[in-house]
mmCIF file with all atom_site columns, C-alpha atoms in Angstrom:
data_model
loop_
_atom_site.group_PDB
_atom_site.id
_atom_site.type_symbol
_atom_site.label_atom_id
_atom_site.label_alt_id
_atom_site.label_comp_id
_atom_site.label_asym_id
_atom_site.label_entity_id
_atom_site.label_seq_id
_atom_site.pdbx_PDB_ins_code
_atom_site.Cartn_x
_atom_site.Cartn_y
_atom_site.Cartn_z
_atom_site.occupancy
_atom_site.B_iso_or_equiv
_atom_site.pdbx_formal_charge
_atom_site.auth_seq_id
_atom_site.auth_comp_id
_atom_site.auth_asym_id
_atom_site.auth_atom_id
_atom_site.pdbx_PDB_model_num
ATOM 1   C CA . UNK D 1 1   ? 2.899   -10.727 -12.063 1.00 37.00 ? 1   UNK D CA 1
ATOM 2   C CA . UNK D 1 2   ? 0.274   -9.900  -9.407  1.00 36.00 ? 2   UNK D CA 1
ATOM 3   C CA . UNK D 1 3   ? -0.574  -6.317  -8.737  1.00 36.00 ? 3   UNK D CA 1
ATOM 4   C CA . UNK D 1 4   ? -3.202  -4.115  -7.217  1.00 35.00 ? 4   UNK D CA 1
ATOM 5   C CA . UNK D 1 5   ? -4.020  -0.878  -8.951  1.00 36.00 ? 5   UNK D CA 1
ATOM 6   C CA . UNK D 1 6   ? -6.045  2.025   -7.396  1.00 39.00 ? 6   UNK D CA 1
ATOM 7   C CA . UNK D 1 7   ? -8.377  1.710   -4.465  1.00 37.00 ? 7   UNK D CA 1
ATOM 8   C CA . UNK D 1 8   ? -10.235 -1.533  -5.080  1.00 37.00 ? 8   UNK D CA 1
ATOM 9   C CA . UNK D 1 9   ? -12.189 -3.520  -2.569  1.00 37.00 ? 9   UNK D CA 1
ATOM 10  C CA . UNK D 1 10  ? -12.437 -7.204  -2.022  1.00 35.00 ? 10  UNK D CA 1
ATOM 11  C CA . UNK D 1 11  ? -15.726 -8.441  -3.281  1.00 38.00 ? 11  UNK D CA 1
ATOM 12  C CA . UNK D 1 12  ? -17.173 -11.212 -0.920  1.00 39.00 ? 12  UNK D CA 1
ATOM 13  C CA . UNK D 1 13  ? -18.755 -13.033 -3.921  1.00 38.00 ? 13  UNK D CA 1
ATOM 14  C CA . UNK D 1 14  ? -15.417 -13.063 -5.782  1.00 38.00 ? 14  UNK D CA 1
ATOM 15  C CA . UNK D 1 15  ? -13.186 -14.314 -2.969  1.00 42.00 ? 15  UNK D CA 1
ATOM 16  C CA . UNK D 1 16  ? -13.450 -18.001 -1.915  1.00 38.00 ? 16  UNK D CA 1
ATOM 17  C CA . UNK D 1 17  ? -11.725 -17.119 1.345   1.00 41.00 ? 17  UNK D CA 1
ATOM 18  C CA . UNK D 1 18  ? -14.180 -14.420 2.397   1.00 43.00 ? 18  UNK D CA 1
ATOM 19  C CA . UNK D 1 19  ? -17.073 -14.933 4.726   1.00 45.00 ? 19  UNK D CA 1
ATOM 20  C CA . UNK D 1 20  ? -20.023 -13.378 2.935   1.00 40.00 ? 20  UNK D CA 1
ATOM 21  C CA . UNK D 1 21  ? -22.195 -13.179 6.090   1.00 43.00 ? 21  UNK D CA 1
ATOM 22  C CA . UNK D 1 22  ? -22.727 -9.814  7.746   1.00 41.00 ? 22  UNK D CA 1
ATOM 23  C CA . UNK D 1 23  ? -19.542 -8.674  9.448   1.00 43.00 ? 23  UNK D CA 1
ATOM 24  C CA . UNK D 1 24  ? -17.642 -11.489 7.900   1.00 42.00 ? 24  UNK D CA 1
ATOM 25  C CA . UNK D 1 25  ? -13.850 -11.189 7.245   1.00 42.00 ? 25  UNK D CA 1
ATOM 26  C CA . UNK D 1 26  ? -11.431 -12.849 4.904   1.00 40.00 ? 26  UNK D CA 1
ATOM 27  C CA . UNK D 1 27  ? -10.233 -16.249 5.901   1.00 40.00 ? 27  UNK D CA 1
ATOM 28  C CA . UNK D 1 28  ? -7.037  -18.081 5.219   1.00 40.00 ? 28  UNK D CA 1
ATOM 29  C CA . UNK D 1 29  ? -4.049  -17.137 3.042   1.00 41.00 ? 29  UNK D CA 1
ATOM 30  C CA . UNK D 1 30  ? -5.184  -18.084 -0.434  1.00 43.00 ? 30  UNK D CA 1
ATOM 31  C CA . UNK D 1 31  ? -5.628  -15.989 -3.497  1.00 44.00 ? 31  UNK D CA 1
ATOM 32  C CA . UNK D 1 32  ? -8.508  -13.506 -3.647  1.00 47.00 ? 32  UNK D CA 1
ATOM 33  C CA . UNK D 1 33  ? -10.012 -11.478 -6.410  1.00 45.00 ? 33  UNK D CA 1
ATOM 34  C CA . UNK D 1 34  ? -9.862  -7.719  -6.055  1.00 45.00 ? 34  UNK D CA 1
ATOM 35  C CA . UNK D 1 35  ? -12.163 -5.621  -8.144  1.00 44.00 ? 35  UNK D CA 1
ATOM 36  C CA . UNK D 1 36  ? -10.160 -2.606  -9.348  1.00 42.00 ? 36  UNK D CA 1
ATOM 37  C CA . UNK D 1 37  ? -11.737 -0.088  -11.681 1.00 44.00 ? 37  UNK D CA 1
ATOM 38  C CA . UNK D 1 38  ? -14.041 -2.773  -12.986 1.00 45.00 ? 38  UNK D CA 1
ATOM 39  C CA . UNK D 1 39  ? -11.078 -5.244  -13.529 1.00 40.00 ? 39  UNK D CA 1
ATOM 40  C CA . UNK D 1 40  ? -10.537 -8.340  -11.397 1.00 41.00 ? 40  UNK D CA 1
ATOM 41  C CA . UNK D 1 41  ? -6.976  -8.533  -10.263 1.00 40.00 ? 41  UNK D CA 1
ATOM 42  C CA . UNK D 1 42  ? -5.399  -11.490 -8.415  1.00 43.00 ? 42  UNK D CA 1
ATOM 43  C CA . UNK D 1 43  ? -3.980  -10.838 -4.956  1.00 43.00 ? 43  UNK D CA 1
ATOM 44  C CA . UNK D 1 44  ? -2.423  -12.997 -2.216  1.00 44.00 ? 44  UNK D CA 1
ATOM 45  C CA . UNK D 1 45  ? -3.964  -12.346 1.175   1.00 43.00 ? 45  UNK D CA 1
ATOM 46  C CA . UNK D 1 46  ? -1.763  -11.106 3.981   1.00 47.00 ? 46  UNK D CA 1
ATOM 47  C CA . UNK D 1 47  ? 1.438   -11.056 1.970   1.00 67.00 ? 47  UNK D CA 1
ATOM 48  C CA . UNK D 1 48  ? 1.477   -7.281  1.586   1.00 64.00 ? 48  UNK D CA 1
ATOM 49  C CA . UNK D 1 49  ? 1.530   -5.845  5.066   1.00 71.00 ? 49  UNK D CA 1
ATOM 50  C CA . UNK D 1 50  ? 0.648   -2.361  3.924   1.00 68.00 ? 50  UNK D CA 1
ATOM 51  C CA . UNK D 1 51  ? -2.646  -3.569  2.524   1.00 71.00 ? 51  UNK D CA 1
ATOM 52  C CA . UNK D 1 52  ? -5.524  -4.310  4.908   1.00 70.00 ? 52  UNK D CA 1
ATOM 53  C CA . UNK D 1 53  ? -8.194  -7.015  4.533   1.00 72.00 ? 53  UNK D CA 1
ATOM 54  C CA . UNK D 1 54  ? -10.336 -4.646  2.354   1.00 75.00 ? 54  UNK D CA 1
ATOM 55  C CA . UNK D 1 55  ? -7.509  -3.820  -0.005  1.00 75.00 ? 55  UNK D CA 1
ATOM 56  C CA . UNK D 1 56  ? -6.869  -0.401  1.382   1.00 76.00 ? 56  UNK D CA 1
ATOM 57  C CA . UNK D 1 57  ? -3.361  1.083   1.955   1.00 75.00 ? 57  UNK D CA 1
ATOM 58  C CA . UNK D 1 58  ? -2.440  1.392   5.653   1.00 75.00 ? 58  UNK D CA 1
ATOM 59  C CA . UNK D 1 59  ? 0.442   2.077   7.968   1.00 74.00 ? 59  UNK D CA 1
ATOM 60  C CA . UNK D 1 60  ? 1.343   -1.159  9.741   1.00 76.00 ? 60  UNK D CA 1
ATOM 61  C CA . UNK D 1 61  ? 0.619   -1.092  13.485  1.00 74.00 ? 61  UNK D CA 1
ATOM 62  C CA . UNK D 1 62  ? 3.910   -1.808  15.233  1.00 72.00 ? 62  UNK D CA 1
ATOM 63  C CA . UNK D 1 63  ? 2.776   -0.881  18.755  1.00 69.00 ? 63  UNK D CA 1
ATOM 64  C CA . UNK D 1 64  ? 3.209   -4.345  20.218  1.00 71.00 ? 64  UNK D CA 1
ATOM 65  C CA . UNK D 1 65  ? 6.547   -5.067  18.543  1.00 75.00 ? 65  UNK D CA 1
ATOM 66  C CA . UNK D 1 66  ? 9.640   -5.100  20.645  1.00 77.00 ? 66  UNK D CA 1
ATOM 67  C CA . UNK D 1 67  ? 12.420  -2.526  20.021  1.00 82.00 ? 67  UNK D CA 1
ATOM 68  C CA . UNK D 1 68  ? 15.546  -4.103  18.625  1.00 89.00 ? 68  UNK D CA 1
ATOM 69  C CA . UNK D 1 69  ? 18.703  -2.786  17.002  1.00 94.00 ? 69  UNK D CA 1
ATOM 70  C CA . UNK D 1 70  ? 18.042  -2.358  13.375  1.00 93.00 ? 70  UNK D CA 1
ATOM 71  C CA . UNK D 1 71  ? 20.683  -1.954  10.647  1.00 96.00 ? 71  UNK D CA 1
ATOM 72  C CA . UNK D 1 72  ? 20.327  -1.670  6.870   1.00 96.00 ? 72  UNK D CA 1
ATOM 73  C CA . UNK D 1 73  ? 22.900  -1.218  4.112   1.00 98.00 ? 73  UNK D CA 1
ATOM 74  C CA . UNK D 1 74  ? 21.982  -0.072  0.583   1.00 98.00 ? 74  UNK D CA 1
ATOM 75  C CA . UNK D 1 75  ? 23.807  1.061   -2.645  1.00 98.00 ? 75  UNK D CA 1
ATOM 76  C CA . UNK D 1 76  ? 23.120  3.085   -5.721  1.00 98.00 ? 76  UNK D CA 1
ATOM 77  C CA . UNK D 1 77  ? 25.146  3.434   -8.934  1.00 98.00 ? 77  UNK D CA 1
ATOM 78  C CA . UNK D 1 78  ? 25.532  6.618   -10.993 1.00 98.00 ? 78  UNK D CA 1
ATOM 79  C CA . UNK D 1 79  ? 26.864  6.061   -14.551 1.00 98.00 ? 79  UNK D CA 1
ATOM 80  C CA . UNK D 1 80  ? 28.703  8.763   -16.459 1.00 98.00 ? 80  UNK D CA 1
ATOM 81  C CA . UNK D 1 81  ? 31.179  9.252   -19.219 1.00 98.00 ? 81  UNK D CA 1
ATOM 82  C CA . UNK D 1 82  ? 34.969  9.068   -18.706 1.00 98.00 ? 82  UNK D CA 1
ATOM 83  C CA . UNK D 1 83  ? 35.192  12.808  -19.344 1.00 97.00 ? 83  UNK D CA 1
ATOM 84  C CA . UNK D 1 84  ? 32.709  13.549  -16.588 1.00 97.00 ? 84  UNK D CA 1
ATOM 85  C CA . UNK D 1 85  ? 34.397  11.160  -14.249 1.00 97.00 ? 85  UNK D CA 1
ATOM 86  C CA . UNK D 1 86  ? 37.630  13.095  -14.851 1.00 96.00 ? 86  UNK D CA 1
ATOM 87  C CA . UNK D 1 87  ? 35.865  16.374  -13.972 1.00 95.00 ? 87  UNK D CA 1
ATOM 88  C CA . UNK D 1 88  ? 34.483  14.777  -10.831 1.00 95.00 ? 88  UNK D CA 1
ATOM 89  C CA . UNK D 1 89  ? 37.911  13.505  -9.780  1.00 94.00 ? 89  UNK D CA 1
ATOM 90  C CA . UNK D 1 90  ? 39.601  16.846  -10.550 1.00 93.00 ? 90  UNK D CA 1
ATOM 91  C CA . UNK D 1 91  ? 36.764  18.731  -8.737  1.00 91.00 ? 91  UNK D CA 1
ATOM 92  C CA . UNK D 1 92  ? 36.394  20.878  -11.811 1.00 94.00 ? 92  UNK D CA 1
ATOM 93  C CA . UNK D 1 93  ? 32.617  20.904  -11.996 1.00 92.00 ? 93  UNK D CA 1
ATOM 94  C CA . UNK D 1 94  ? 30.920  24.374  -11.762 1.00 88.00 ? 94  UNK D CA 1
ATOM 95  C CA . UNK D 1 95  ? 28.899  23.713  -8.671  1.00 88.00 ? 95  UNK D CA 1
ATOM 96  C CA . UNK D 1 96  ? 31.872  22.864  -6.386  1.00 87.00 ? 96  UNK D CA 1
ATOM 97  C CA . UNK D 1 97  ? 32.397  19.500  -4.678  1.00 92.00 ? 97  UNK D CA 1
ATOM 98  C CA . UNK D 1 98  ? 29.619  17.137  -5.952  1.00 95.00 ? 98  UNK D CA 1
ATOM 99  C CA . UNK D 1 99  ? 30.591  14.211  -3.674  1.00 96.00 ? 99  UNK D CA 1
ATOM 100 C CA . UNK D 1 100 ? 30.225  16.185  -0.383  1.00 96.00 ? 100 UNK D CA 1
ATOM 101 C CA . UNK D 1 101 ? 27.012  17.875  -1.426  1.00 97.00 ? 101 UNK D CA 1
ATOM 102 C CA . UNK D 1 102 ? 25.548  14.475  -2.464  1.00 98.00 ? 102 UNK D CA 1
ATOM 103 C CA . UNK D 1 103 ? 26.635  12.806  0.797   1.00 98.00 ? 103 UNK D CA 1
ATOM 104 C CA . UNK D 1 104 ? 25.034  15.495  2.875   1.00 97.00 ? 104 UNK D CA 1
ATOM 105 C CA . UNK D 1 105 ? 21.917  15.419  0.726   1.00 98.00 ? 105 UNK D CA 1
ATOM 106 C CA . UNK D 1 106 ? 21.615  11.681  1.262   1.00 98.00 ? 106 UNK D CA 1
ATOM 107 C CA . UNK D 1 107 ? 21.938  11.958  5.017   1.00 98.00 ? 107 UNK D CA 1
ATOM 108 C CA . UNK D 1 108 ? 19.287  14.643  5.121   1.00 97.00 ? 108 UNK D CA 1
ATOM 109 C CA . UNK D 1 109 ? 16.921  12.553  2.914   1.00 97.00 ? 109 UNK D CA 1
ATOM 110 C CA . UNK D 1 110 ? 17.410  9.451   5.106   1.00 97.00 ? 110 UNK D CA 1
ATOM 111 C CA . UNK D 1 111 ? 16.156  11.400  8.107   1.00 96.00 ? 111 UNK D CA 1
ATOM 112 C CA . UNK D 1 112 ? 13.102  12.578  6.090   1.00 96.00 ? 112 UNK D CA 1
ATOM 113 C CA . UNK D 1 113 ? 12.165  9.219   4.769   1.00 96.00 ? 113 UNK D CA 1
ATOM 114 C CA . UNK D 1 114 ? 8.642   9.120   6.394   1.00 92.00 ? 114 UNK D CA 1
ATOM 115 C CA . UNK D 1 115 ? 7.917   12.486  4.836   1.00 94.00 ? 115 UNK D CA 1
ATOM 116 C CA . UNK D 1 116 ? 8.698   11.177  1.334   1.00 93.00 ? 116 UNK D CA 1
ATOM 117 C CA . UNK D 1 117 ? 7.366   7.566   1.526   1.00 89.00 ? 117 UNK D CA 1
ATOM 118 C CA . UNK D 1 118 ? 3.697   7.836   2.734   1.00 89.00 ? 118 UNK D CA 1
ATOM 119 C CA . UNK D 1 119 ? 3.371   4.695   4.836   1.00 88.00 ? 119 UNK D CA 1
ATOM 120 C CA . UNK D 1 120 ? 6.911   4.575   6.423   1.00 87.00 ? 120 UNK D CA 1
ATOM 121 C CA . UNK D 1 121 ? 7.080   5.082   10.173  1.00 86.00 ? 121 UNK D CA 1
ATOM 122 C CA . UNK D 1 122 ? 8.917   8.117   11.463  1.00 90.00 ? 122 UNK D CA 1
ATOM 123 C CA . UNK D 1 123 ? 12.203  6.734   12.992  1.00 91.00 ? 123 UNK D CA 1
ATOM 124 C CA . UNK D 1 124 ? 14.800  8.412   15.148  1.00 92.00 ? 124 UNK D CA 1
ATOM 125 C CA . UNK D 1 125 ? 17.998  7.303   13.385  1.00 95.00 ? 125 UNK D CA 1
ATOM 126 C CA . UNK D 1 126 ? 20.942  6.818   15.706  1.00 96.00 ? 126 UNK D CA 1
ATOM 127 C CA . UNK D 1 127 ? 23.412  6.630   12.806  1.00 97.00 ? 127 UNK D CA 1
ATOM 128 C CA . UNK D 1 128 ? 23.400  7.237   9.035   1.00 97.00 ? 128 UNK D CA 1
ATOM 129 C CA . UNK D 1 129 ? 26.593  7.223   7.075   1.00 97.00 ? 129 UNK D CA 1
ATOM 130 C CA . UNK D 1 130 ? 27.144  7.582   3.292   1.00 98.00 ? 130 UNK D CA 1
ATOM 131 C CA . UNK D 1 131 ? 30.230  6.817   1.311   1.00 98.00 ? 131 UNK D CA 1
ATOM 132 C CA . UNK D 1 132 ? 30.808  7.554   -2.435  1.00 98.00 ? 132 UNK D CA 1
ATOM 133 C CA . UNK D 1 133 ? 33.475  5.850   -4.453  1.00 98.00 ? 133 UNK D CA 1
ATOM 134 C CA . UNK D 1 134 ? 34.287  7.196   -7.855  1.00 97.00 ? 134 UNK D CA 1
ATOM 135 C CA . UNK D 1 135 ? 34.961  4.524   -10.498 1.00 97.00 ? 135 UNK D CA 1
ATOM 136 C CA . UNK D 1 136 ? 36.036  4.653   -14.139 1.00 97.00 ? 136 UNK D CA 1
ATOM 137 C CA . UNK D 1 137 ? 32.354  4.385   -15.102 1.00 97.00 ? 137 UNK D CA 1
ATOM 138 C CA . UNK D 1 138 ? 30.758  6.730   -12.574 1.00 98.00 ? 138 UNK D CA 1
ATOM 139 C CA . UNK D 1 139 ? 30.154  6.460   -8.825  1.00 98.00 ? 139 UNK D CA 1
ATOM 140 C CA . UNK D 1 140 ? 28.970  3.873   -6.407  1.00 98.00 ? 140 UNK D CA 1
ATOM 141 C CA . UNK D 1 141 ? 27.111  5.277   -3.272  1.00 98.00 ? 141 UNK D CA 1
ATOM 142 C CA . UNK D 1 142 ? 26.572  3.151   -0.072  1.00 98.00 ? 142 UNK D CA 1
ATOM 143 C CA . UNK D 1 143 ? 24.606  4.005   2.989   1.00 98.00 ? 143 UNK D CA 1
ATOM 144 C CA . UNK D 1 144 ? 24.420  2.343   6.394   1.00 98.00 ? 144 UNK D CA 1
ATOM 145 C CA . UNK D 1 145 ? 21.458  3.246   8.644   1.00 97.00 ? 145 UNK D CA 1
ATOM 146 C CA . UNK D 1 146 ? 21.066  2.243   12.299  1.00 96.00 ? 146 UNK D CA 1
ATOM 147 C CA . UNK D 1 147 ? 18.324  2.722   14.910  1.00 94.00 ? 147 UNK D CA 1
ATOM 148 C CA . UNK D 1 148 ? 16.747  1.037   17.870  1.00 93.00 ? 148 UNK D CA 1
ATOM 149 C CA . UNK D 1 149 ? 13.073  0.676   17.028  1.00 88.00 ? 149 UNK D CA 1
ATOM 150 C CA . UNK D 1 150 ? 10.025  -1.527  16.376  1.00 86.00 ? 150 UNK D CA 1
ATOM 151 C CA . UNK D 1 151 ? 10.526  -1.541  12.615  1.00 87.00 ? 151 UNK D CA 1
ATOM 152 C CA . UNK D 1 152 ? 13.453  -1.666  10.158  1.00 88.00 ? 152 UNK D CA 1
ATOM 153 C CA . UNK D 1 153 ? 15.535  1.001   8.430   1.00 94.00 ? 153 UNK D CA 1
ATOM 154 C CA . UNK D 1 154 ? 15.703  -0.442  4.960   1.00 95.00 ? 154 UNK D CA 1
ATOM 155 C CA . UNK D 1 155 ? 13.776  2.400   3.458   1.00 95.00 ? 155 UNK D CA 1
ATOM 156 C CA . UNK D 1 156 ? 15.934  4.987   5.174   1.00 96.00 ? 156 UNK D CA 1
ATOM 157 C CA . UNK D 1 157 ? 19.126  3.467   3.707   1.00 98.00 ? 157 UNK D CA 1
ATOM 158 C CA . UNK D 1 158 ? 17.544  3.234   0.201   1.00 97.00 ? 158 UNK D CA 1
ATOM 159 C CA . UNK D 1 159 ? 16.087  6.665   0.341   1.00 98.00 ? 159 UNK D CA 1
ATOM 160 C CA . UNK D 1 160 ? 19.552  8.003   1.367   1.00 98.00 ? 160 UNK D CA 1
ATOM 161 C CA . UNK D 1 161 ? 21.397  6.515   -1.562  1.00 98.00 ? 161 UNK D CA 1
ATOM 162 C CA . UNK D 1 162 ? 18.615  7.418   -4.055  1.00 98.00 ? 162 UNK D CA 1
ATOM 163 C CA . UNK D 1 163 ? 18.634  11.038  -3.122  1.00 98.00 ? 163 UNK D CA 1
ATOM 164 C CA . UNK D 1 164 ? 22.433  11.182  -2.988  1.00 98.00 ? 164 UNK D CA 1
ATOM 165 C CA . UNK D 1 165 ? 22.471  9.713   -6.572  1.00 98.00 ? 165 UNK D CA 1
ATOM 166 C CA . UNK D 1 166 ? 19.877  12.393  -7.721  1.00 98.00 ? 166 UNK D CA 1
ATOM 167 C CA . UNK D 1 167 ? 22.026  15.072  -6.126  1.00 98.00 ? 167 UNK D CA 1
ATOM 168 C CA . UNK D 1 168 ? 25.148  13.842  -7.888  1.00 98.00 ? 168 UNK D CA 1
ATOM 169 C CA . UNK D 1 169 ? 23.227  14.056  -11.178 1.00 97.00 ? 169 UNK D CA 1
ATOM 170 C CA . UNK D 1 170 ? 22.182  17.582  -10.392 1.00 97.00 ? 170 UNK D CA 1
ATOM 171 C CA . UNK D 1 171 ? 25.792  18.560  -9.557  1.00 96.00 ? 171 UNK D CA 1
ATOM 172 C CA . UNK D 1 172 ? 27.144  16.984  -12.787 1.00 96.00 ? 172 UNK D CA 1
ATOM 173 C CA . UNK D 1 173 ? 24.354  17.597  -15.312 1.00 96.00 ? 173 UNK D CA 1
ATOM 174 C CA . UNK D 1 174 ? 26.031  20.776  -16.615 1.00 94.00 ? 174 UNK D CA 1
ATOM 175 C CA . UNK D 1 175 ? 28.798  18.476  -17.946 1.00 95.00 ? 175 UNK D CA 1
ATOM 176 C CA . UNK D 1 176 ? 26.606  15.653  -19.102 1.00 96.00 ? 176 UNK D CA 1
ATOM 177 C CA . UNK D 1 177 ? 22.881  15.313  -19.479 1.00 96.00 ? 177 UNK D CA 1
ATOM 178 C CA . UNK D 1 178 ? 22.936  11.539  -20.171 1.00 98.00 ? 178 UNK D CA 1
ATOM 179 C CA . UNK D 1 179 ? 24.057  10.437  -16.684 1.00 98.00 ? 179 UNK D CA 1
ATOM 180 C CA . UNK D 1 180 ? 22.169  7.331   -15.579 1.00 98.00 ? 180 UNK D CA 1
ATOM 181 C CA . UNK D 1 181 ? 21.118  6.205   -12.078 1.00 98.00 ? 181 UNK D CA 1
ATOM 182 C CA . UNK D 1 182 ? 20.639  2.576   -10.985 1.00 97.00 ? 182 UNK D CA 1
ATOM 183 C CA . UNK D 1 183 ? 20.231  0.110   -9.725  1.00 97.00 ? 183 UNK D CA 1
ATOM 184 C CA . UNK D 1 184 ? 19.189  1.306   -6.251  1.00 98.00 ? 184 UNK D CA 1
ATOM 185 C CA . UNK D 1 185 ? 19.109  -1.773  -4.007  1.00 97.00 ? 185 UNK D CA 1
ATOM 186 C CA . UNK D 1 186 ? 19.155  -3.178  -0.458  1.00 97.00 ? 186 UNK D CA 1
ATOM 187 C CA . UNK D 1 187 ? 22.377  -5.082  0.333   1.00 97.00 ? 187 UNK D CA 1
ATOM 188 C CA . UNK D 1 188 ? 21.814  -6.190  3.881   1.00 96.00 ? 188 UNK D CA 1
ATOM 189 C CA . UNK D 1 189 ? 19.456  -5.842  6.861   1.00 95.00 ? 189 UNK D CA 1
ATOM 190 C CA . UNK D 1 190 ? 19.408  -7.133  10.430  1.00 92.00 ? 190 UNK D CA 1
ATOM 191 C CA . UNK D 1 191 ? 17.207  -7.003  13.450  1.00 89.00 ? 191 UNK D CA 1
ATOM 192 C CA . UNK D 1 192 ? 13.582  -7.675  14.029  1.00 83.00 ? 192 UNK D CA 1
ATOM 193 C CA . UNK D 1 193 ? 11.564  -10.882 13.562  1.00 83.00 ? 193 UNK D CA 1
ATOM 194 C CA . UNK D 1 194 ? 12.888  -11.566 10.023  1.00 85.00 ? 194 UNK D CA 1
ATOM 195 C CA . UNK D 1 195 ? 16.485  -11.542 11.294  1.00 88.00 ? 195 UNK D CA 1
ATOM 196 C CA . UNK D 1 196 ? 19.586  -11.117 9.166   1.00 93.00 ? 196 UNK D CA 1
ATOM 197 C CA . UNK D 1 197 ? 19.404  -10.896 5.370   1.00 94.00 ? 197 UNK D CA 1
ATOM 198 C CA . UNK D 1 198 ? 22.212  -10.422 2.904   1.00 95.00 ? 198 UNK D CA 1
ATOM 199 C CA . UNK D 1 199 ? 21.838  -9.961  -0.893  1.00 94.00 ? 199 UNK D CA 1
ATOM 200 C CA . UNK D 1 200 ? 23.506  -12.989 -2.508  1.00 93.00 ? 200 UNK D CA 1
ATOM 201 C CA . UNK D 1 201 ? 25.328  -10.929 -5.155  1.00 88.00 ? 201 UNK D CA 1
ATOM 202 C CA . UNK D 1 202 ? 26.513  -8.159  -2.901  1.00 72.00 ? 202 UNK D CA 1
#
């Protein structure tokens, strides 16, 4: 697995695609070596859009991109015991209605995604809806986010379900400390250059 740790810099002498002359820049799309805390780590050039040519984290410039309608759908699962599920269905938990509180928390979090995830663009969401289905083994949370913008709303949808799941844990933890969360995953996205994508097992 390839990874970059810390704030390493591309070393010109270590990268076969790097022009070592003054002012030279990386060439091509091959693998380059990144020196990170004294360790050489493999990296593929230009595959991670939030990393610049020198290995630094950056916000992607979307100024020249066209606005299109963007839609994303994500889900999260919250696993709990049968006794906690019964309390949830009977609305017998001490903090009130966990499902409604979790739903509102997820909507609020989706609108605040760029405050939570450092390199996300602030987006004006035009729609964000969250539904929660209680099952025999816990709850399934789904969010649908929409906007008209230069970049997608995948992170907004995933942040919404993640925070809704955490809120559901908080609302139910008095009854059960061993509640689990996950997976949290993107189900579908549309809009933009990459077009329509749907998770195969969704």
